[in-house]
Short mmCIF file of C-alpha atoms in Angstrom, two decimals:
data_model
loop_
_atom_site.label_atom_id
_atom_site.label_comp_id
_atom_site.label_asym_id
_atom_site.label_seq_id
_atom_site.Cartn_x
_atom_site.Cartn_y
_atom_site.Cartn_z
CA UNK A 1193 -27.16 12.23 47.33
CA UNK A 1194 -24.70 12.22 44.30
CA UNK A 1195 -21.11 12.74 44.77
CA UNK A 1196 -21.26 16.19 43.16
CA UNK A 1197 -23.74 17.31 45.61
CA UNK A 1198 -22.04 16.51 48.41
CA UNK A 1199 -18.80 17.95 46.79
CA UNK A 1200 -20.68 21.80 47.39
CA UNK A 1201 -21.83 20.93 50.86
CA UNK A 1202 -18.32 20.51 52.54
CA UNK A 1203 -16.18 23.57 51.82
CA UNK A 1204 -12.95 22.23 49.78
CA UNK A 1205 -9.68 23.10 51.49
CA UNK A 1206 -8.20 26.81 49.76
CA UNK A 1207 -4.93 25.47 48.89
CA UNK A 1208 -5.60 21.95 47.41
CA UNK A 1209 -8.53 23.52 45.23
CA UNK A 1210 -6.08 25.92 43.78
CA UNK A 1211 -3.80 22.84 43.24
CA UNK A 1212 -6.37 21.14 41.72
CA UNK A 1213 -7.19 24.01 39.16
CA UNK A 1214 -3.64 24.28 38.47
CA UNK A 1215 -4.14 21.34 37.56
CA UNK A 1216 -6.80 21.18 35.10
CA UNK A 1217 -5.40 24.50 33.32
CA UNK A 1218 -2.35 22.69 32.79
CA UNK A 1219 -1.58 21.80 28.64
CA UNK A 1220 0.49 18.66 29.83
CA UNK A 1221 0.13 18.15 25.69
CA UNK A 1222 2.49 20.94 25.08
CA UNK A 1223 4.73 20.61 27.51
CA UNK A 1224 6.10 17.35 25.41
CA UNK A 1225 9.20 17.70 23.66
CA UNK A 1226 8.53 18.81 20.12
CA UNK A 1227 9.81 15.67 18.72
CA UNK A 1228 7.30 13.83 20.46
CA UNK A 1229 4.28 16.01 19.47
CA UNK A 1230 5.64 15.58 15.23
CA UNK A 1231 5.44 11.98 16.20
CA UNK A 1232 2.00 12.33 16.78
CA UNK A 1233 1.15 14.52 14.42
CA UNK A 1234 2.98 12.66 11.39
CA UNK A 1235 -0.13 9.87 12.17
CA UNK A 1236 -2.83 12.79 10.84
CA UNK A 1237 -3.64 13.73 7.28
CA UNK A 1238 -1.99 17.39 6.39
CA UNK A 1239 -5.67 18.67 6.79
CA UNK A 1240 -6.28 17.71 10.13
CA UNK A 1241 -2.71 18.31 10.88
CA UNK A 1242 -2.30 22.28 10.04
CA UNK A 1243 -5.64 22.73 12.17
CA UNK A 1244 -4.13 21.88 15.63
CA UNK A 1245 -2.59 25.04 14.61
CA UNK A 1246 -5.57 26.78 16.77
CA UNK A 1247 -4.64 24.40 20.03
CA UNK A 1248 -2.06 27.27 21.70
CA UNK A 1249 0.67 29.63 20.33
CA UNK A 1250 3.42 26.64 20.19
CA UNK A 1251 1.37 24.61 18.41
CA UNK A 1252 0.74 27.38 15.53
CA UNK A 1253 3.61 27.01 13.67
CA UNK A 1254 4.26 23.34 14.48
CA UNK A 1255 2.44 21.69 11.36
CA UNK A 1256 4.98 23.36 9.01
CA UNK A 1257 7.76 21.18 10.50
CA UNK A 1258 6.19 17.58 10.16
CA UNK A 1259 8.50 15.15 8.27
CA UNK A 1260 5.35 13.18 7.11
CA UNK A 1261 2.80 14.49 4.33
CA UNK A 1262 -0.41 13.00 3.98
CA UNK A 1263 -2.99 14.51 1.17
CA UNK A 1264 -6.18 12.78 0.44
CA UNK A 1265 -8.72 13.72 -1.83
CA UNK A 1266 -11.28 12.39 0.54
CA UNK A 1267 -10.73 15.30 3.16
CA UNK A 1268 -12.06 17.91 0.76
CA UNK A 1269 -14.73 18.50 -1.11
CA UNK A 1270 -14.19 19.44 -4.34
CA UNK A 1271 -10.50 19.07 -6.62
CA UNK A 1272 -10.61 22.71 -6.29
CA UNK A 1273 -10.38 22.71 -2.27
CA UNK A 1274 -7.35 20.17 -2.83
CA UNK A 1275 -5.48 22.31 -5.41
CA UNK A 1276 -5.16 24.89 -3.65
CA UNK A 1277 -4.78 23.38 -0.14
CA UNK A 1278 -1.58 21.26 -1.79
CA UNK A 1279 -0.24 24.73 -3.20
CA UNK A 1280 -0.48 26.58 0.07
CA UNK A 1281 1.14 23.75 2.22
CA UNK A 1282 4.12 22.97 0.02
CA UNK A 1283 5.16 26.99 0.37
CA UNK A 1284 4.26 27.27 3.83
CA UNK A 1285 6.40 24.30 5.01
CA UNK A 1286 9.08 25.27 7.20
CA UNK A 1287 12.06 24.61 4.83
CA UNK A 1288 15.25 24.72 7.43
CA UNK A 1289 13.70 22.04 9.59
CA UNK A 1290 14.54 18.28 8.95
CA UNK A 1291 13.52 16.76 5.97
CA UNK A 1292 10.41 15.13 4.54
CA UNK A 1293 10.09 11.70 5.05
CA UNK A 1294 7.06 10.22 3.43
CA UNK A 1295 4.35 11.25 1.69
CA UNK A 1296 0.91 10.20 0.39
CA UNK A 1297 -0.80 11.72 -2.08
CA UNK A 1298 -4.20 9.85 -3.71
CA UNK A 1299 -6.83 11.79 -6.13
CA UNK A 1300 -8.94 10.11 -7.38
CA UNK A 1301 -11.86 12.07 -8.63
CA UNK A 1302 -13.54 12.53 -12.36
CA UNK A 1303 -9.99 13.96 -13.54
CA UNK A 1304 -6.71 14.92 -11.82
CA UNK A 1305 -5.27 18.51 -12.13
CA UNK A 1306 -2.20 18.21 -13.50
CA UNK A 1307 -0.57 21.00 -11.79
CA UNK A 1308 -1.27 19.73 -8.62
CA UNK A 1309 0.36 16.15 -9.63
CA UNK A 1310 3.06 18.28 -11.20
CA UNK A 1311 3.59 19.73 -7.21
CA UNK A 1312 3.58 16.85 -5.57
CA UNK A 1313 6.03 15.00 -7.86
CA UNK A 1314 8.56 18.27 -7.94
CA UNK A 1315 8.28 18.64 -4.02
CA UNK A 1316 9.32 15.56 -3.71
CA UNK A 1317 12.12 15.23 -5.80
CA UNK A 1318 13.37 18.40 -4.13
CA UNK A 1319 13.91 16.08 -0.79
CA UNK A 1320 15.12 12.95 -2.79
CA UNK A 1321 18.05 12.65 -0.25
CA UNK A 1322 15.71 12.20 2.15
CA UNK A 1323 12.65 11.08 1.19
CA UNK A 1324 11.55 7.31 2.27
CA UNK A 1325 8.40 6.45 1.31
CA UNK A 1326 6.54 7.84 -1.47
CA UNK A 1327 2.77 6.92 -2.12
CA UNK A 1328 1.08 8.51 -5.31
CA UNK A 1329 -2.73 7.30 -6.09
CA UNK A 1330 -3.76 8.95 -9.26
CA UNK A 1331 -6.55 9.04 -12.10
CA UNK A 1332 -4.78 10.44 -15.62
CA UNK A 1333 -1.88 11.05 -17.33
CA UNK A 1334 1.45 9.73 -15.10
CA UNK A 1335 4.30 10.36 -17.70
CA UNK A 1336 5.72 13.11 -15.37
CA UNK A 1337 6.07 10.78 -12.53
CA UNK A 1338 8.90 8.46 -13.73
CA UNK A 1339 11.45 10.92 -15.09
CA UNK A 1340 10.94 12.42 -12.15
CA UNK A 1341 10.86 9.70 -9.06
CA UNK A 1342 14.08 8.28 -10.76
CA UNK A 1343 16.41 10.71 -8.92
CA UNK A 1344 14.47 9.79 -5.37
CA UNK A 1345 17.47 7.22 -4.40
CA UNK A 1346 16.44 7.19 -0.84
CA UNK A 1347 13.53 5.46 -1.14
CA UNK A 1348 12.68 2.35 0.43
CA UNK A 1349 8.71 1.99 -0.26
CA UNK A 1350 6.93 2.89 -3.25
CA UNK A 1351 3.04 3.00 -3.82
CA UNK A 1352 2.15 4.19 -7.72
CA UNK A 1353 -1.61 3.58 -8.39
CA UNK A 1354 -2.44 5.27 -12.03
CA UNK A 1355 -6.16 4.70 -12.92
CA UNK A 1356 -7.33 5.19 -16.44
CA UNK A 1357 -8.80 8.92 -17.05
CA UNK A 1358 -12.37 8.47 -18.67
CA UNK A 1359 -14.89 5.83 -18.34
CA UNK A 1360 -14.37 4.16 -21.38
CA UNK A 1361 -10.47 3.47 -21.28
CA UNK A 1362 -10.79 -0.31 -22.64
CA UNK A 1363 -8.28 -1.21 -19.62
CA UNK A 1364 -5.68 0.51 -21.08
CA UNK A 1365 -2.26 1.17 -18.14
CA UNK A 1366 0.24 2.51 -17.42
CA UNK A 1367 3.55 1.01 -18.69
CA UNK A 1368 6.08 0.30 -16.00
CA UNK A 1369 9.68 1.07 -16.68
CA UNK A 1370 11.77 -1.40 -17.78
CA UNK A 1371 14.61 -0.46 -15.91
CA UNK A 1372 14.03 1.95 -12.52
CA UNK A 1373 16.23 2.72 -10.53
CA UNK A 1374 16.07 2.53 -6.89
CA UNK A 1375 18.30 1.02 -5.16
CA UNK A 1376 17.11 1.55 -1.63
CA UNK A 1377 13.78 0.11 -2.56
CA UNK A 1378 12.09 -2.33 0.05
CA UNK A 1379 8.48 -2.68 -0.73
CA UNK A 1380 6.96 -1.95 -4.09
CA UNK A 1381 2.99 -1.75 -4.48
CA UNK A 1382 1.70 -0.95 -8.40
CA UNK A 1383 -1.62 -1.10 -9.14
CA UNK A 1384 -2.86 -0.52 -13.23
CA UNK A 1385 0.28 -1.39 -15.10
CA UNK A 1386 1.09 -3.14 -17.82
CA UNK A 1387 4.95 -4.58 -17.68
CA UNK A 1388 6.95 -4.92 -21.41
CA UNK A 1389 8.79 -7.19 -22.49
CA UNK A 1390 12.21 -6.92 -24.73
CA UNK A 1391 12.09 -7.42 -27.81
CA UNK A 1392 13.69 -10.84 -28.05
CA UNK A 1393 12.42 -12.52 -25.20
CA UNK A 1394 8.96 -13.85 -23.93
CA UNK A 1395 8.51 -12.73 -20.95
CA UNK A 1396 8.55 -9.69 -19.09
CA UNK A 1397 11.17 -9.29 -15.67
CA UNK A 1398 10.30 -5.48 -14.47
CA UNK A 1399 11.88 -5.86 -10.73
CA UNK A 1400 14.97 -7.41 -11.59
CA UNK A 1401 16.86 -4.41 -10.69
CA UNK A 1402 15.56 -4.05 -7.26
CA UNK A 1403 18.52 -5.25 -5.37
CA UNK A 1404 16.88 -4.76 -1.82
CA UNK A 1405 13.02 -5.63 -2.60
CA UNK A 1406 11.46 -7.82 0.13
CA UNK A 1407 7.67 -7.04 -0.33
CA UNK A 1408 5.67 -6.93 -3.59
CA UNK A 1409 2.14 -6.40 -4.32
CA UNK A 1410 0.95 -6.31 -8.39
CA UNK A 1411 -3.05 -5.31 -9.04
CA UNK A 1412 -5.28 -4.93 -12.02
CA UNK A 1413 -1.57 -5.16 -13.72
CA UNK A 1414 -0.96 -7.03 -17.22
CA UNK A 1415 1.88 -8.03 -19.70
CA UNK A 1416 2.46 -6.89 -22.99
CA UNK A 1417 3.87 -8.21 -25.78
CA UNK A 1418 4.57 -11.50 -24.17
CA UNK A 1419 2.57 -14.65 -22.40
CA UNK A 1420 4.87 -14.70 -18.82
CA UNK A 1421 5.44 -12.31 -16.33
CA UNK A 1422 8.91 -13.21 -14.91
CA UNK A 1423 9.22 -11.87 -11.11
CA UNK A 1424 13.25 -12.46 -10.30
CA UNK A 1425 14.77 -10.86 -6.98
CA UNK A 1426 17.22 -12.31 -4.74
CA UNK A 1427 15.44 -10.88 -1.24
CA UNK A 1428 11.97 -10.58 -1.69
CA UNK A 1429 10.05 -12.37 1.18
CA UNK A 1430 6.34 -11.52 0.46
CA UNK A 1431 4.48 -11.43 -2.60
CA UNK A 1432 1.00 -10.71 -3.21
CA UNK A 1433 -1.10 -10.04 -6.33
CA UNK A 1434 -4.82 -9.27 -6.70
CA UNK A 1435 -6.97 -9.17 -9.89
CA UNK A 1436 -4.67 -9.02 -12.61
CA UNK A 1437 -4.96 -9.47 -16.39
CA UNK A 1438 -5.79 -12.45 -18.25
CA UNK A 1439 -3.83 -11.25 -21.14
CA UNK A 1440 -0.58 -13.49 -19.77
CA UNK A 1441 -0.86 -17.31 -18.32
CA UNK A 1442 2.13 -17.55 -16.81
CA UNK A 1443 3.64 -16.16 -13.87
CA UNK A 1444 7.87 -17.19 -13.44
CA UNK A 1445 9.47 -16.88 -9.91
CA UNK A 1446 12.80 -16.79 -9.33
CA UNK A 1447 12.87 -15.95 -6.01
CA UNK A 1448 14.94 -18.36 -3.77
CA UNK A 1449 13.96 -16.10 -0.05
CA UNK A 1450 10.44 -15.95 -1.38
CA UNK A 1451 8.51 -17.43 1.82
CA UNK A 1452 4.85 -15.41 1.92
CA UNK A 1453 2.21 -15.61 -1.49
CA UNK A 1454 -1.26 -14.08 -1.24
CA UNK A 1455 -3.47 -14.25 -4.01
CA UNK A 1456 -6.46 -12.56 -4.90
CA UNK A 1457 -9.01 -12.58 -8.07
CA UNK A 1458 -9.22 -14.92 -11.01
CA UNK A 1459 -6.57 -17.18 -11.10
CA UNK A 1460 -5.36 -16.91 -14.79
CA UNK A 1461 -2.22 -17.21 -14.02
CA UNK A 1462 -0.19 -20.76 -13.95
CA UNK A 1463 3.12 -20.57 -11.42
CA UNK A 1464 6.18 -22.23 -12.20
CA UNK A 1465 10.13 -21.30 -11.39
CA UNK A 1466 12.65 -22.38 -9.45
CA UNK A 1467 11.79 -20.43 -6.20
CA UNK A 1468 8.33 -22.80 -5.85
CA UNK A 1469 9.67 -24.58 -2.75
CA UNK A 1470 10.64 -21.85 -0.83
CA UNK A 1471 6.99 -21.10 -0.41
CA UNK A 1472 5.99 -21.74 2.73
CA UNK A 1473 2.85 -19.51 3.84
CA UNK A 1474 0.18 -19.15 0.95
CA UNK A 1475 -3.48 -17.27 1.28
CA UNK A 1476 -5.59 -17.46 -1.45
CA UNK A 1477 -8.93 -16.34 -2.00
CA UNK A 1478 -9.89 -17.20 -5.82
CA UNK A 1479 -13.07 -16.02 -7.85
CA UNK A 1480 -15.22 -17.66 -10.44
CA UNK A 1481 -16.30 -14.85 -13.02
CA UNK A 1482 -14.77 -15.21 -15.91
CA UNK A 1483 -15.14 -16.26 -19.91
CA UNK A 1484 -12.71 -19.05 -19.63
CA UNK A 1485 -14.56 -20.49 -16.56
CA UNK A 1486 -13.80 -24.35 -18.12
CA UNK A 1487 -9.99 -23.88 -17.15
CA UNK A 1488 -10.29 -22.49 -13.75
CA UNK A 1489 -10.19 -25.20 -11.46
CA UNK A 1490 -7.49 -26.58 -12.93
CA UNK A 1491 -5.23 -23.82 -12.65
CA UNK A 1492 -6.05 -23.21 -8.97
CA UNK A 1493 -5.52 -27.06 -8.63
CA UNK A 1494 -2.41 -26.67 -10.08
CA UNK A 1495 -1.06 -24.55 -7.21
CA UNK A 1496 -0.62 -26.38 -4.66
CA UNK A 1497 0.54 -29.88 -6.68
CA UNK A 1498 3.45 -26.97 -7.56
CA UNK A 1499 3.93 -25.42 -3.84
CA UNK A 1500 4.86 -28.49 -2.08
CA UNK A 1501 6.80 -26.87 0.97
CA UNK A 1502 3.87 -25.29 1.80
CA UNK A 1503 3.29 -25.31 5.35
CA UNK A 1504 0.67 -22.92 6.17
CA UNK A 1505 -2.69 -22.59 4.03
CA UNK A 1506 -5.38 -20.47 4.02
CA UNK A 1507 -8.12 -21.19 1.39
CA UNK A 1508 -11.80 -19.10 1.22
CA UNK A 1509 -15.23 -21.16 0.79
CA UNK A 1510 -15.18 -19.73 -2.76
CA UNK A 1511 -11.61 -21.58 -3.76
CA UNK A 1512 -13.51 -24.83 -2.36
CA UNK A 1513 -16.33 -24.29 -4.61
CA UNK A 1514 -13.90 -23.94 -7.90
CA UNK A 1515 -12.38 -26.91 -6.52
CA UNK A 1516 -15.50 -28.93 -6.84
CA UNK A 1517 -15.51 -28.46 -10.35
CA UNK A 1518 -12.30 -30.47 -10.53
CA UNK A 1519 -13.78 -34.14 -12.35
CA UNK A 1520 -12.42 -37.13 -9.74
CA UNK A 1521 -11.31 -34.48 -7.09
CA UNK A 1522 -11.37 -36.75 -4.49
CA UNK A 1523 -9.31 -39.47 -6.28
CA UNK A 1524 -6.53 -37.11 -6.56
CA UNK A 1525 -3.42 -37.64 -4.35
CA UNK A 1526 -1.39 -34.99 -3.16
CA UNK A 1527 0.81 -37.00 -0.88
CA UNK A 1528 3.84 -33.90 -1.13
CA UNK A 1529 1.76 -31.13 -0.01
CA UNK A 1530 0.14 -32.67 2.81
CA UNK A 1531 3.20 -34.34 4.41
CA UNK A 1532 4.21 -30.61 4.58
CA UNK A 1533 0.90 -28.77 5.72
CA UNK A 1534 1.14 -27.89 8.87
CA UNK A 1535 -1.78 -25.78 9.58
CA UNK A 1536 -5.17 -25.19 6.90
CA UNK A 1537 -7.71 -22.34 7.46
CA UNK A 1538 -11.06 -22.23 5.34
CA UNK A 1539 -12.65 -18.63 5.84
CA UNK A 1540 -15.66 -16.65 4.11
CA UNK A 1541 -13.57 -13.84 3.46
CA UNK A 1542 -9.61 -13.35 3.43
CA UNK A 1543 -8.54 -10.14 4.20
CA UNK A 1544 -5.61 -8.30 2.25
CA UNK A 1545 -2.42 -8.51 3.92
CA UNK A 1546 -2.31 -4.77 5.78
CA UNK A 1547 1.41 -4.78 6.58
CA UNK A 1548 1.58 -4.79 2.38
CA UNK A 1549 -1.18 -2.92 1.28
CA UNK A 1550 -1.12 0.42 1.01
CA UNK A 1551 1.49 2.69 2.04
CA UNK A 1552 2.63 2.17 6.05
CA UNK A 1553 3.91 4.98 7.72
CA UNK A 1554 6.90 3.52 9.28
CA UNK A 1555 8.67 5.76 12.33
#
C-alpha cells in the first residue's frame, strides 16, 4: 500500500493539518529582505528578471531596482524586439534607488541598431560614478563607445567586443585609443581591436595608462604600423591571448608582477622583455593552421626557453605535434626549464580561463 493511500485512511490531526497547510501556503521567498532578493535577481538575464513581476505583489516592481542589467540578443527573436525591450527597461527603472553597478550588453546579429547602442552607452554614462563593470559586444560602428565610456571613472572591469559589419570586412578592426583614462580599471577584455604605434615608435603600447590593471585579455587583435606590441604594467598578474593577427611579430612584456600567461591560437609572435622571469604558470593551446607553417614550430619552441622560471605548464596534444616538427628536438637541452618546472599537464583541449574570459558578475 502506498504512503499516499495510507495517509488517506488515517484522519489527520486537525491542528497539524491546519499548520501544514499554512506552511505550504507561506511565501518564504518573498519574506526575504529586498537586498537578498535583488542579489538573486542580479544573476538573471534582465528579460527573465522582469518576468518575476508576476510572482506576487512584492515582486511587481522589484526588478526596477536591480543593480545589474544583462541584455543579450540571444534572448530575443529579432533586433526589433531587443530594441523595444531595451528602451522600456531603461525608461522604467527606478531612478530613486541605489545605482547601477553592472551593465552587460550583447548584440551580434546581422546588423547593430545604432539607436539601441547609443541608448545603452548613454545610460551607462548616466551612472558613471557608480558603474563598476561594463560589457559591450556588438557588430558595426563603435565610434560612440570610447568618447563616452571615458567618463566612467569608477569602472573596474571593461569588456569590449566590436566585430566588423558585413561578411566582407577584410579583417578591418576598430582602432583602440592610444590613451584611455580609466584609473580604477583592474580587468580589461578586448576582442577585434587594432593598436596603433606613435609616430616615431616601433611598437604599440596601449595599456601603460592603466595603473591598476590585474587581468588582460586580447583576442583577434592586431598592431598597425609597427611590428611589436608592448605590454607595460607594474600591476598586471594574468595575461590571456587568443587568435591574434600575424601582422605583428613580437610581444614585449614589461610587467614585473606577471604570474600567468594563457595562449590560444597560432603562435605568430615571439615573447621578449624584462618580465619573462616573473612568469610561473603557462597554459598553451597552439594551432597549426597557417600559411607560415614552417616558422611556427620554432616560435613555439622558443617560448619555454624564454620562460625560464615556469613552475606549472599546461599544453595540449596539438602543441606536441607542432614541437615534433622541430629538427633534432630530442637533442635540444632545456636545463633551465626542467630545473624549475614542478607540474606538467597535457590535455586534449584547454579550457579558456573562465575567471578572465567574459564579464564576471562580482558581488
